Amino acid sequence: MDKTRLFEFLSIQDSPFLLGLLNDAYDQMDVDQRRWVFGRLVEELPPAQVDGEVLLNKVEDFKRESLAGAYYAPFNINSKNYMHVPEETEEWFERLGDLLKASSQLTAPGDHLHAVTCFGILYALIDAMDSGEEIVFADEIGGWMIPGDEKQYVAAYMTSLAATTAPEEFSAAALPLIRRDSSQSFSTQAYPAAIRVVNEAQRAHLEAEIGRQNVRTGRE
């Protein structure tokens, strides 16, 4: 393929033609290629408005697909291919990151009910993945593969939880995040995020459960 002639031709084409070509190219790329070519542009995009009901439908579709094995692509691991991560696994984490980010964008405008529901579904899927359910496949997988700022996602989840739940419900949802954070060197700062937003009753119940269940918080 003559690159020089190709780009001379492209330089005189109109925008619809070029956008169509970009669309076709995007669809042919794997996740890493998309990140390489379009990643910086995506980071510069202004936040999109998120409709809570539309997002919840997308999250529920993602859950159904995940539990049905749509992203599960096992292979025989050996000493030569053990570092390989299937494209389906990459796509699952990419989709997960997008949905977590969108869920976090529901918190600031006060759509806490949809935010809590979406986050709850997504973190239940993460727990299932961490527990070894056949959702994605690779020799080593874990939360470190989630793209974006998970610390910010957890903070948004805690904020929406505090705004909508009674003390018992808050603790039941927050403790798995705090316990998971303790196994990841407290990278998401789940406990401080909770303490910043709880009311007095929620904090008292959370602290009691942390003590009863002997959950590490990073404050020790």
Short mmCIF file of C-alpha atoms in Angstrom, two decimals:
data_model
loop_
_atom_site.label_atom_id
_atom_site.label_comp_id
_atom_site.label_asym_id
_atom_site.label_seq_id
_atom_site.Cartn_x
_atom_site.Cartn_y
_atom_site.Cartn_z
CA MET A 1 0.00 0.00 0.00
CA ASP A 2 1.40 3.38 -1.04
CA LYS A 3 0.95 5.55 2.04
CA THR A 4 1.94 8.78 0.28
CA ARG A 5 -0.62 8.41 -2.51
CA LEU A 6 -3.27 7.28 -0.06
CA PHE A 7 -2.90 10.35 2.13
CA GLU A 8 -2.72 12.68 -0.84
CA PHE A 9 -6.09 11.30 -1.86
CA LEU A 10 -7.49 11.59 1.69
CA SER A 11 -6.35 15.19 1.99
CA ILE A 12 -8.88 16.30 -0.65
CA GLN A 13 -11.86 14.32 0.66
CA ASP A 14 -14.78 15.91 2.51
CA SER A 15 -15.61 15.42 6.19
CA PRO A 16 -18.44 12.86 5.81
CA PHE A 17 -16.17 10.59 3.77
CA LEU A 18 -13.32 10.88 6.30
CA LEU A 19 -15.64 10.32 9.28
CA GLY A 20 -17.04 7.23 7.59
CA LEU A 21 -13.52 5.95 7.07
CA LEU A 22 -12.65 6.64 10.71
CA ASN A 23 -15.77 4.80 11.81
CA ASP A 24 -14.79 1.75 9.77
CA ALA A 25 -11.22 1.92 11.08
CA TYR A 26 -12.45 2.15 14.69
CA ASP A 27 -14.62 -0.94 14.26
CA GLN A 28 -11.63 -2.92 12.93
CA MET A 29 -9.34 -1.98 15.85
CA ASP A 30 -8.86 -3.92 19.04
CA VAL A 31 -9.08 -2.18 22.44
CA ASP A 32 -5.37 -1.36 22.69
CA GLN A 33 -5.33 0.15 19.19
CA ARG A 34 -8.35 2.31 19.97
CA ARG A 35 -6.69 3.56 23.14
CA TRP A 36 -3.50 4.34 21.22
CA VAL A 37 -5.20 6.27 18.44
CA PHE A 38 -8.22 7.83 20.17
CA GLY A 39 -7.36 7.73 23.88
CA ARG A 40 -6.10 11.28 24.23
CA LEU A 41 -9.07 12.66 22.30
CA VAL A 42 -11.52 10.81 24.56
CA GLU A 43 -9.83 12.25 27.66
CA GLU A 44 -10.35 15.77 26.29
CA LEU A 45 -14.05 15.32 25.57
CA PRO A 46 -16.39 17.33 27.82
CA PRO A 47 -18.55 15.16 30.11
CA ALA A 48 -21.71 13.97 28.42
CA GLN A 49 -25.10 14.27 30.07
CA VAL A 50 -26.16 10.92 31.49
CA ASP A 51 -29.78 9.78 31.66
CA GLY A 52 -30.14 7.54 34.70
CA GLU A 53 -32.83 5.27 33.27
CA VAL A 54 -30.99 4.82 29.96
CA LEU A 55 -27.76 4.07 31.80
CA LEU A 56 -29.45 1.55 34.08
CA ASN A 57 -30.73 -0.34 31.03
CA LYS A 58 -27.18 -0.42 29.64
CA VAL A 59 -25.80 -1.66 32.97
CA GLU A 60 -28.43 -4.39 33.17
CA ASP A 61 -27.64 -5.45 29.58
CA PHE A 62 -23.94 -5.57 30.49
CA LYS A 63 -24.73 -7.73 33.53
CA ARG A 64 -26.79 -10.17 31.45
CA GLU A 65 -24.09 -10.42 28.80
CA SER A 66 -21.37 -10.89 31.41
CA LEU A 67 -23.18 -13.64 33.30
CA ALA A 68 -24.07 -15.35 30.01
CA GLY A 69 -20.37 -15.65 29.14
CA ALA A 70 -20.31 -13.14 26.28
CA TYR A 71 -16.86 -11.91 27.38
CA TYR A 72 -15.46 -15.25 28.54
CA ALA A 73 -12.75 -16.53 26.17
CA PRO A 74 -10.63 -19.25 27.83
CA PHE A 75 -7.52 -20.75 26.27
CA ASN A 76 -4.90 -23.31 27.29
CA ILE A 77 -2.31 -21.35 29.27
CA ASN A 78 1.33 -22.34 28.91
CA SER A 79 4.76 -20.81 29.50
CA LYS A 80 4.64 -18.97 26.17
CA ASN A 81 1.17 -17.42 26.26
CA TYR A 82 0.51 -16.90 29.99
CA MET A 83 0.73 -13.11 29.62
CA HIS A 84 -1.88 -13.01 26.85
CA VAL A 85 -5.12 -11.19 27.68
CA PRO A 86 -8.00 -12.08 25.34
CA GLU A 87 -9.65 -9.26 23.44
CA GLU A 88 -12.96 -10.17 25.10
CA THR A 89 -11.40 -9.58 28.51
CA GLU A 90 -10.01 -6.23 27.39
CA GLU A 91 -13.44 -5.25 26.06
CA TRP A 92 -15.15 -6.24 29.33
CA PHE A 93 -12.89 -4.03 31.41
CA GLU A 94 -13.19 -1.17 28.93
CA ARG A 95 -16.99 -1.40 29.03
CA LEU A 96 -16.94 -1.69 32.81
CA GLY A 97 -14.83 1.46 33.12
CA ASP A 98 -17.16 3.39 30.82
CA LEU A 99 -20.22 2.35 32.85
CA LEU A 100 -18.57 3.17 36.19
CA LYS A 101 -17.62 6.60 34.88
CA ALA A 102 -21.14 7.24 33.61
CA SER A 103 -22.59 6.08 36.95
CA SER A 104 -20.36 8.53 38.79
CA GLN A 105 -21.72 11.34 36.62
CA LEU A 106 -25.19 10.74 38.09
CA THR A 107 -24.06 11.71 41.59
CA ALA A 108 -23.28 15.42 41.10
CA PRO A 109 -26.72 16.34 39.67
CA GLY A 110 -28.38 14.36 42.47
CA ASP A 111 -29.67 11.28 40.65
CA HIS A 112 -28.58 9.18 43.60
CA LEU A 113 -31.10 6.37 43.23
CA HIS A 114 -29.98 5.50 39.72
CA ALA A 115 -26.34 5.95 40.71
CA VAL A 116 -26.66 3.54 43.64
CA THR A 117 -28.46 0.95 41.54
CA CYS A 118 -25.94 1.12 38.69
CA PHE A 119 -22.93 1.05 41.01
CA GLY A 120 -24.42 -1.83 42.97
CA ILE A 121 -24.82 -3.96 39.85
CA LEU A 122 -21.35 -3.14 38.56
CA TYR A 123 -19.54 -3.77 41.85
CA ALA A 124 -21.43 -7.04 42.27
CA LEU A 125 -20.04 -8.06 38.88
CA ILE A 126 -16.55 -7.02 39.98
CA ASP A 127 -16.92 -9.14 43.12
CA ALA A 128 -18.07 -12.07 40.99
CA MET A 129 -15.07 -11.63 38.70
CA ASP A 130 -12.70 -11.42 41.69
CA SER A 131 -14.28 -14.58 43.12
CA GLY A 132 -13.44 -16.55 40.01
CA GLU A 133 -16.78 -16.72 38.23
CA GLU A 134 -16.45 -17.33 34.49
CA ILE A 135 -16.96 -13.75 33.37
CA VAL A 136 -13.56 -12.94 31.87
CA PHE A 137 -10.39 -14.98 31.40
CA ALA A 138 -6.65 -14.44 31.76
CA ASP A 139 -3.86 -15.87 33.87
CA GLU A 140 -4.06 -12.82 36.13
CA ILE A 141 -7.06 -10.50 36.29
CA GLY A 142 -8.23 -8.01 38.86
CA GLY A 143 -9.43 -4.55 39.72
CA TRP A 144 -6.17 -2.96 38.61
CA MET A 145 -7.38 -3.53 35.04
CA ILE A 146 -10.36 -1.19 35.46
CA PRO A 147 -9.62 1.94 33.38
CA GLY A 148 -10.27 5.41 34.72
CA ASP A 149 -10.22 6.79 38.26
CA GLU A 150 -11.76 4.14 40.49
CA LYS A 151 -11.06 6.27 43.57
CA GLN A 152 -13.44 8.85 42.11
CA TYR A 153 -16.01 6.17 41.26
CA VAL A 154 -16.00 4.85 44.83
CA ALA A 155 -16.31 8.37 46.23
CA ALA A 156 -19.35 9.02 44.04
CA TYR A 157 -20.91 5.70 45.06
CA MET A 158 -20.43 6.48 48.76
CA THR A 159 -21.97 9.93 48.29
CA SER A 160 -25.06 8.55 46.62
CA LEU A 161 -25.35 5.74 49.16
CA ALA A 162 -25.21 8.20 52.05
CA ALA A 163 -27.90 10.32 50.43
CA THR A 164 -30.38 7.47 49.97
CA THR A 165 -29.88 4.69 52.52
CA ALA A 166 -30.50 3.97 56.17
CA PRO A 167 -27.49 3.12 58.38
CA GLU A 168 -27.90 -0.65 58.00
CA GLU A 169 -28.21 -0.44 54.21
CA PHE A 170 -25.28 1.94 53.96
CA SER A 171 -23.01 -0.39 55.92
CA ALA A 172 -24.12 -3.44 53.92
CA ALA A 173 -23.15 -1.75 50.65
CA ALA A 174 -20.06 0.13 51.87
CA LEU A 175 -18.31 -2.66 53.75
CA PRO A 176 -17.57 -4.83 50.68
CA LEU A 177 -15.94 -1.80 49.04
CA ILE A 178 -13.87 -1.09 52.15
CA ARG A 179 -12.89 -4.76 52.48
CA ARG A 180 -11.95 -4.92 48.79
CA ASP A 181 -9.91 -1.72 49.17
CA SER A 182 -7.94 -3.29 52.01
CA SER A 183 -6.80 -6.04 49.64
CA GLN A 184 -5.63 -3.46 47.09
CA SER A 185 -3.34 -1.40 49.32
CA PHE A 186 -6.21 1.06 49.98
CA SER A 187 -5.87 2.51 46.48
CA THR A 188 -9.53 3.54 46.21
CA GLN A 189 -9.66 5.10 49.69
CA ALA A 190 -13.08 3.60 50.30
CA TYR A 191 -13.17 4.16 54.07
CA PRO A 192 -12.21 7.87 53.95
CA ALA A 193 -14.71 8.35 51.12
CA ALA A 194 -17.44 6.87 53.31
CA ILE A 195 -16.54 8.88 56.40
CA ARG A 196 -16.61 12.14 54.46
CA VAL A 197 -20.27 11.75 53.50
CA VAL A 198 -22.04 9.78 56.22
CA ASN A 199 -24.37 11.24 58.81
CA GLU A 200 -23.94 10.49 62.51
CA ALA A 201 -26.19 7.43 62.54
CA GLN A 202 -24.62 5.96 59.40
CA ARG A 203 -21.13 6.46 60.79
CA ALA A 204 -21.98 4.86 64.14
CA HIS A 205 -23.41 1.77 62.45
CA LEU A 206 -20.53 1.55 59.97
CA GLU A 207 -17.88 1.79 62.69
CA ALA A 208 -19.68 -0.85 64.75
CA GLU A 209 -19.77 -3.24 61.77
CA ILE A 210 -16.13 -2.56 60.93
CA GLY A 211 -15.21 -3.53 64.46
CA ARG A 212 -17.52 -6.54 64.59
CA GLN A 213 -16.31 -7.90 61.26
CA ASN A 214 -12.69 -6.88 61.86
CA VAL A 215 -12.44 -5.02 58.54
CA ARG A 216 -9.19 -3.18 57.88
CA THR A 217 -9.65 0.46 56.88
CA GLY A 218 -6.14 1.84 56.43
CA ARG A 219 -6.38 4.03 59.53
CA GLU A 220 -4.59 1.50 61.72
#
